[in-house]
CSV table of C-alpha atoms in Angstrom, one decimal:
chain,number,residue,atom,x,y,z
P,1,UNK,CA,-0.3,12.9,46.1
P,2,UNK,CA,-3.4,11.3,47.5
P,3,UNK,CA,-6.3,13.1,49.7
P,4,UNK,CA,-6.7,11.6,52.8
P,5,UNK,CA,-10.2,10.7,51.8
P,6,UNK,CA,-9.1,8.9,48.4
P,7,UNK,CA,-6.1,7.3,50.3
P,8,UNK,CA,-8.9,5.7,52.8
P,9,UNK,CA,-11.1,4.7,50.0
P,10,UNK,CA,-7.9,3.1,48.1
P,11,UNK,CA,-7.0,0.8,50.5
P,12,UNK,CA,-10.6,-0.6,51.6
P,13,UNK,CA,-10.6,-1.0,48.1
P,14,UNK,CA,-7.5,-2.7,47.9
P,15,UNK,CA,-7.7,-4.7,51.4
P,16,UNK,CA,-11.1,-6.4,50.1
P,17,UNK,CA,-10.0,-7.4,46.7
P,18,UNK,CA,-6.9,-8.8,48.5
P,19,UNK,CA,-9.4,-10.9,50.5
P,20,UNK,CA,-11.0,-12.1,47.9
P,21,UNK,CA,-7.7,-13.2,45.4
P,22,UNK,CA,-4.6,-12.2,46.6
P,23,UNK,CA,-3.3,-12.6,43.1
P,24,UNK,CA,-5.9,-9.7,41.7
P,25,UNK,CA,-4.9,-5.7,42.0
P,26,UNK,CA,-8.2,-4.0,41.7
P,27,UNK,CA,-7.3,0.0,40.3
P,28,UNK,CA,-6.9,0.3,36.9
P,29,UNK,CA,-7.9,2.5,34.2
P,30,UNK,CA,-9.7,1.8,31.2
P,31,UNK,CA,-9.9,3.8,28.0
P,32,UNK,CA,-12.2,6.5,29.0
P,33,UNK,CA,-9.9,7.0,32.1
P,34,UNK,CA,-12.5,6.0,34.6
P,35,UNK,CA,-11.9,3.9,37.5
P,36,UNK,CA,-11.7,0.0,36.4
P,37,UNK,CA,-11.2,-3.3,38.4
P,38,UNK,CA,-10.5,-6.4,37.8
P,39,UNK,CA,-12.9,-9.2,36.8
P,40,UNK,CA,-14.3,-11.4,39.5
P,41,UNK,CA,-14.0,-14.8,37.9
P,42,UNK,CA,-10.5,-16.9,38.2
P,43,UNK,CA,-9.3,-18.5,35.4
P,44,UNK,CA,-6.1,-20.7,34.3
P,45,UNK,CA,-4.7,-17.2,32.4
P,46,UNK,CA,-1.9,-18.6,30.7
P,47,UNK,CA,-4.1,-21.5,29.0
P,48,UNK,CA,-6.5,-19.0,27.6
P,49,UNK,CA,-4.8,-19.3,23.6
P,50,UNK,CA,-4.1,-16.4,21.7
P,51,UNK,CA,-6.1,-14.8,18.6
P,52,UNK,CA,-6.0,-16.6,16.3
P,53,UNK,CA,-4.5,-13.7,13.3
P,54,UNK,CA,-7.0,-13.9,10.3
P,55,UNK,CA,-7.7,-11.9,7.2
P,56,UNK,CA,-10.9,-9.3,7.8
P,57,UNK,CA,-12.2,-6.6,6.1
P,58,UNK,CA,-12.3,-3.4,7.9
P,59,UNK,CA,-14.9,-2.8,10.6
P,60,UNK,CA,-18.0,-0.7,9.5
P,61,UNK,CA,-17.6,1.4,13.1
P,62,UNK,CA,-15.0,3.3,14.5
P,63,UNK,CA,-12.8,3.8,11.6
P,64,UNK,CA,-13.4,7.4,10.9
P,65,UNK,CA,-10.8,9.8,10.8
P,66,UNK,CA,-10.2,11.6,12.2
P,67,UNK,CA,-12.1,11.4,15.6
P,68,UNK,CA,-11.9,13.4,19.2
P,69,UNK,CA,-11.3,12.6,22.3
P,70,UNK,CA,-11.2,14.5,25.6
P,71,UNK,CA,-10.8,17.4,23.4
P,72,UNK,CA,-7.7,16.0,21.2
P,73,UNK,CA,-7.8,14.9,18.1
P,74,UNK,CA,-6.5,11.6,16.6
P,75,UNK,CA,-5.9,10.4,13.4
P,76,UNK,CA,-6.5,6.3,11.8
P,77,UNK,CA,-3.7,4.7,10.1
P,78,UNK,CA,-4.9,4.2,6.5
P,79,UNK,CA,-2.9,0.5,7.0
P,80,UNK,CA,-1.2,-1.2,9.5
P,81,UNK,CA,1.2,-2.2,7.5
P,82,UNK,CA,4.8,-2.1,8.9
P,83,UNK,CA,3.4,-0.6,12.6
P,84,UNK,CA,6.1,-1.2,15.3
P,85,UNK,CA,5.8,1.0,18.4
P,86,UNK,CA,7.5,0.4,21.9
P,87,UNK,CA,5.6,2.2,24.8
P,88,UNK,CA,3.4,1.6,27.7
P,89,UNK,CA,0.5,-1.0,27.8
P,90,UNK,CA,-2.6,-1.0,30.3
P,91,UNK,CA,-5.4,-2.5,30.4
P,92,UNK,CA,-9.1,-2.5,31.0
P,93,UNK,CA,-11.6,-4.9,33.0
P,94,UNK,CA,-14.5,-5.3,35.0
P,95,UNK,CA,-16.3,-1.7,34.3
P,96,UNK,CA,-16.8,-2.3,30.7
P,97,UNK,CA,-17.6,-5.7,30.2
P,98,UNK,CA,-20.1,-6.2,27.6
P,99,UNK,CA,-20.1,-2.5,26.4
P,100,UNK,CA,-19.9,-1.9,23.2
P,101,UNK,CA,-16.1,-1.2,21.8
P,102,UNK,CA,-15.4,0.7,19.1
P,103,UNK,CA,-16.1,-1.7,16.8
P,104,UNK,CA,-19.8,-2.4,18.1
P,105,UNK,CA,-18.5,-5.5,19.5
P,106,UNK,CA,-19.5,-6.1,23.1
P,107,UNK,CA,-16.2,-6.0,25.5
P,108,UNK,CA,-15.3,-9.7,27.0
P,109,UNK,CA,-12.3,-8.7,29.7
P,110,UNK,CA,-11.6,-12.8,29.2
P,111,UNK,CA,-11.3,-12.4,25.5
P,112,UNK,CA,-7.9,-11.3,23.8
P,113,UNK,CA,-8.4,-8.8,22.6
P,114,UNK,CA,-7.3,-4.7,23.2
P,115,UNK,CA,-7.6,-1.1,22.2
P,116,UNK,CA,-5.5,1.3,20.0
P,117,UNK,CA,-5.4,4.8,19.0
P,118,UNK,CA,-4.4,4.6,15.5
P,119,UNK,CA,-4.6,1.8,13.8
P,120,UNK,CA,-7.6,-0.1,11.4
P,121,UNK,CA,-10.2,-2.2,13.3
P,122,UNK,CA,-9.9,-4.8,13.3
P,123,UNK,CA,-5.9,-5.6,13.3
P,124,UNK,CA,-3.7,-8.3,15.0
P,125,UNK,CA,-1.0,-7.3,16.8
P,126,UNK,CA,2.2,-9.0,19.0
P,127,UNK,CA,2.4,-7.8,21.6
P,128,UNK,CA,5.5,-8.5,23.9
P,129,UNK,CA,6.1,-7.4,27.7
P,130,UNK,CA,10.1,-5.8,27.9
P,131,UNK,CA,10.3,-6.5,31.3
P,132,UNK,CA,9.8,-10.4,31.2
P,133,UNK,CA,10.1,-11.3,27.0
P,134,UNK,CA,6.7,-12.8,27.6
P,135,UNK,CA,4.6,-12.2,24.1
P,136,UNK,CA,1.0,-12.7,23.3
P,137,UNK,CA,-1.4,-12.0,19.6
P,138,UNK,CA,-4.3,-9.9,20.7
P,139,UNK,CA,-7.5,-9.0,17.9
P,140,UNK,CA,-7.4,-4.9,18.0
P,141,UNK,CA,-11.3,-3.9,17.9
P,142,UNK,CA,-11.2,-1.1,20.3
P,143,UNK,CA,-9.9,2.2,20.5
P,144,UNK,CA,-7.6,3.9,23.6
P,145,UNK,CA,-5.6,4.0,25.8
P,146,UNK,CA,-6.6,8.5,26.3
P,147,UNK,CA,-3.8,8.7,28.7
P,148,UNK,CA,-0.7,10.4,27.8
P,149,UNK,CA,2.3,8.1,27.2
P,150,UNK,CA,0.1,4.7,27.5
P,151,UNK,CA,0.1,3.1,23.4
P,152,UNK,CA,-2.3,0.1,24.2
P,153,UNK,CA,-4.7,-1.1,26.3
P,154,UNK,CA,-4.9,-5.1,26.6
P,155,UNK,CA,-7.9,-7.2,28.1
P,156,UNK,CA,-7.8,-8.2,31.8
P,157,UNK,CA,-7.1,-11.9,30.3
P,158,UNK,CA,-4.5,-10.5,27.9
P,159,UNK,CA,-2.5,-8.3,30.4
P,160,UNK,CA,-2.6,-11.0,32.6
P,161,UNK,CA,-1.4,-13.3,30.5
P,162,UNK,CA,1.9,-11.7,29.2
P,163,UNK,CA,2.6,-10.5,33.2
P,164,UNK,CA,1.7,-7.4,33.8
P,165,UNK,CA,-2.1,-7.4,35.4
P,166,UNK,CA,-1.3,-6.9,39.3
P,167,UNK,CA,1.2,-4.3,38.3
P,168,UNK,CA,-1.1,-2.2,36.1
P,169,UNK,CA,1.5,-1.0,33.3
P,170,UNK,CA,4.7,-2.5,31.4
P,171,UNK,CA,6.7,-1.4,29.0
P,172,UNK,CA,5.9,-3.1,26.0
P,173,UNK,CA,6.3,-3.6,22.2
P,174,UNK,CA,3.6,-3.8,19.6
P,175,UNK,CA,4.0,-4.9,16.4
P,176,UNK,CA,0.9,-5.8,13.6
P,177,UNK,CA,1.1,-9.0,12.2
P,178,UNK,CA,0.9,-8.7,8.6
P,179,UNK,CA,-2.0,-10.9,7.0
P,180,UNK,CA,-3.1,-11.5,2.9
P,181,UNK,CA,-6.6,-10.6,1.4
P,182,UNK,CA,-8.0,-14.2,1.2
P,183,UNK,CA,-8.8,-15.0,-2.4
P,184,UNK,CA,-12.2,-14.4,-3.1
P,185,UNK,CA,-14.1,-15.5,-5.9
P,186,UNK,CA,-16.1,-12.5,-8.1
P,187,UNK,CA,-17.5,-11.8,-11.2
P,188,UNK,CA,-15.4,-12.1,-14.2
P,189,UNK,CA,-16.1,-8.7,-15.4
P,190,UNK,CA,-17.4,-5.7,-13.3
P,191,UNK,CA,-21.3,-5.1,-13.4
P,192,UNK,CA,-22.9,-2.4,-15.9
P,193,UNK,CA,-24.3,0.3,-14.2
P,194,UNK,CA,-28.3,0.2,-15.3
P,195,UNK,CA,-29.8,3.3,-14.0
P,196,UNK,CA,-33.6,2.9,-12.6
P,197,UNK,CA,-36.2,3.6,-16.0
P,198,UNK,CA,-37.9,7.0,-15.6
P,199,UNK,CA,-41.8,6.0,-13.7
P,200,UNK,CA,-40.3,3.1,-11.8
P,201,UNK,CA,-41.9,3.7,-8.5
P,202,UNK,CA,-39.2,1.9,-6.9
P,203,UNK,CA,-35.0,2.4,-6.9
P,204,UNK,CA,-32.2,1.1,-4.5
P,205,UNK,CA,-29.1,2.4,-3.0
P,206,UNK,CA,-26.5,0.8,-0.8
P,207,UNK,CA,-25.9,3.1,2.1
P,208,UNK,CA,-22.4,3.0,2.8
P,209,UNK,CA,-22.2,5.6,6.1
P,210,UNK,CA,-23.9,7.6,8.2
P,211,UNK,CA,-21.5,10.8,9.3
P,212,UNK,CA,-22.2,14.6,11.5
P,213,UNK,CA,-19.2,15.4,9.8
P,214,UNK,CA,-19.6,16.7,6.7
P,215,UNK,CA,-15.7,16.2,5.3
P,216,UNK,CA,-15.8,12.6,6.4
P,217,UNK,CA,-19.0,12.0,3.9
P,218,UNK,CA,-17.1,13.9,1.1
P,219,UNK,CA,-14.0,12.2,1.7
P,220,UNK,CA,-15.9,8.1,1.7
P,221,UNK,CA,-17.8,9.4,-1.0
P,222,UNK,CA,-14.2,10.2,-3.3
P,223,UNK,CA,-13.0,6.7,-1.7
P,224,UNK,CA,-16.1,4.9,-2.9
P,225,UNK,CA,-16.3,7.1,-6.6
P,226,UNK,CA,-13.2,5.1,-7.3
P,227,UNK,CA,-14.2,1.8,-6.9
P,228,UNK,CA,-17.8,1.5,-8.5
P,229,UNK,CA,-19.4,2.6,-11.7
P,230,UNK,CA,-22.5,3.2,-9.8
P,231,UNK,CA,-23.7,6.9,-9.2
P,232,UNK,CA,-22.3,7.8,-5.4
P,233,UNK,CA,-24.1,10.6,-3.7
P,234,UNK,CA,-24.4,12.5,-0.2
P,235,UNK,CA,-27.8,12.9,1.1
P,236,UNK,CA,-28.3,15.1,4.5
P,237,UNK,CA,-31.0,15.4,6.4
P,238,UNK,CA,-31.6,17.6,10.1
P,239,UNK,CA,-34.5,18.9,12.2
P,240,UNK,CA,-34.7,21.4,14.9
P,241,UNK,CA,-33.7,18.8,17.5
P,242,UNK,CA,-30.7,17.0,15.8
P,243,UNK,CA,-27.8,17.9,13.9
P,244,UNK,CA,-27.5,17.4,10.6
P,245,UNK,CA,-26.5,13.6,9.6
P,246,UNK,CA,-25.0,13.3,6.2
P,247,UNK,CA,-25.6,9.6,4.5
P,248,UNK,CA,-23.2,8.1,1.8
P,249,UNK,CA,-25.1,6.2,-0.6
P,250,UNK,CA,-24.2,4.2,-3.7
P,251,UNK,CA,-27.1,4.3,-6.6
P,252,UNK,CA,-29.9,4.4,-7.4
P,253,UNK,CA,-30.3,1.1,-9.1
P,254,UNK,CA,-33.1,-0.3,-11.1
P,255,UNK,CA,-33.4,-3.3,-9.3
P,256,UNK,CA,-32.4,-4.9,-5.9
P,257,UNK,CA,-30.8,-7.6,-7.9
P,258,UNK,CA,-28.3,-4.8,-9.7
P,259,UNK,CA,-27.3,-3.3,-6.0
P,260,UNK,CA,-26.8,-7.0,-4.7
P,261,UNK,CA,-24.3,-7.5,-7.5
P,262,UNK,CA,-22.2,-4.0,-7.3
P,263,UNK,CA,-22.8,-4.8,-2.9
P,264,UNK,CA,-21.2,-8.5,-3.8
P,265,UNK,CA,-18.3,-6.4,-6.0
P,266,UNK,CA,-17.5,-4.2,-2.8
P,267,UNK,CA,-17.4,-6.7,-0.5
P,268,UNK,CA,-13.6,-6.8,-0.2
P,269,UNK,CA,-13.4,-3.0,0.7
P,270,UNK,CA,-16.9,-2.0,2.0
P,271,UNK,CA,-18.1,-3.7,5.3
P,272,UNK,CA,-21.6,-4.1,5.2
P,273,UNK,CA,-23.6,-1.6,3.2
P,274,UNK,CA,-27.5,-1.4,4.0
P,275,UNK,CA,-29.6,-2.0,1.2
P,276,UNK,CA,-32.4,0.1,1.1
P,277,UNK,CA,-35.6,0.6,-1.3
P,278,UNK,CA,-36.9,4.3,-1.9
């Protein structure tokens, strides 16, 4: 039951974004549960097009498993394959436009786009609304909904798109939509590992991650063990001030040309690895 006070404060609230649009409701909740609204700017909704589904590798951020929130752990789907999951959808707007999401990606509340608990960023899901049969394809780069019971959180433009942004909630369905590894063209035979000659001033690495948690460097470091020839190795570092950061690194290599080819190699599975000269 509402206070008085937040009763008062809910219905200014209400009464002046009701002045402004009548079409807009301006309480929501986003994926850190604080209090959201909706964006200022009117568009034509329903011409905004979908995402357009497209092969990606995964996203070098918010991948890791597992992770905490509020306390409660959760867990990423090693694939997406075969998810199907019927719940309750939200969404998220004004109050985090252009933060970063998960992903590192800033947050367009016109863009479709949405947030998930579980699954790999980035994924493409269908997403249709049970109480009007209304379906949309949103690009998954976030993480949330936090709130019990709630199993995606759309984009102001998505939610209001597939009918449900003046209510708040629906009940909806999600389901990924499957996509193949475009072909991609690579060396006919892996590269030989040349280790760096002993007085060579100079060696390179490919650093992979960055982690706090220990286990999550051991267990990228067994992932990436199987997929290259290359030396892989954990190297932490901490001060008095910070805790201690644990870096995943592929190498050394004798020359930067070597760790370009073995980076080139990865590039189906590994997003993005910083070379880097020691």
């Amino acid at each position: 039951m509402m206070t008085p006070t937040f009763r008062s404060f809910f219905l200014v609230s209400l009464l002046l974004a009701l002045a402004a649009c009548s079409s807009q409701v301006p309480v929501a909740t986003g994926p850190s549960g604080e209090q959201d609204s909706a964006p200022s700017q009117i568009l034509d909704w329903h011409n905004i097009p979908d995402a357009e589904p497209k092969w990606e590798p995964r996203a070098r951020y918010g991948n890791h498993s597992p992770y905490k929130v509020f306390g409660k752990t959760y867990h990423v789907l090693p694939s997406s394959k075969g998810y199907n999951e019927v719940g309750i959808g939200s969404w998220y707007g004004k109050k985090f436009a252009g933060r970063p999401t998960s992903s590192q990606e800033p947050y367009d509340p016109y863009a479709m786009t949405a947030a998930h608990k579980s699954l790999p960023l980035p994924s493409y899901v269908r997403v249709t609304n049970l109480d009007n049969n209304k379906q949309i394809v949103v690009r998954v780069n976030d993480r949330g909904p936090f709130h019990e019971g709630r199993i995606i959180d759309l984009s102001y433009a998505a939610a209001h798109k597939i009918g449900y942004a003046n209510k708040g909630t629906a009940r909806v369905k999600v389901e990924v939509i499957e996509l193949e590894r475009e072909a991609i063209t690579r060396p006919t035979r892996p590269a030989k590992y040349v280790a760096p000659v002993n007085g060579n001033k100079q060696s390179y690495y490919l650093q992979v991650g960055a982690f706090q948690d220990l286990s999550t460097a051991k267990n990228l470091r067994l992932q990436l063990i199987a997929l290259t020839a290359a030396p892989v190795g954990i190297y932490s570092q901490s001060d008095a001030r910070e805790s201690a950061i644990h870096r995943v690194r592929i190498g050394p290599f004798a020359s930067e040309n070597a760790a370009q080819q073995v980076q080139y190699e990865l590039r189906e599975t590994v997003s993005d690895p910083l070379l880097i000269k020691r």
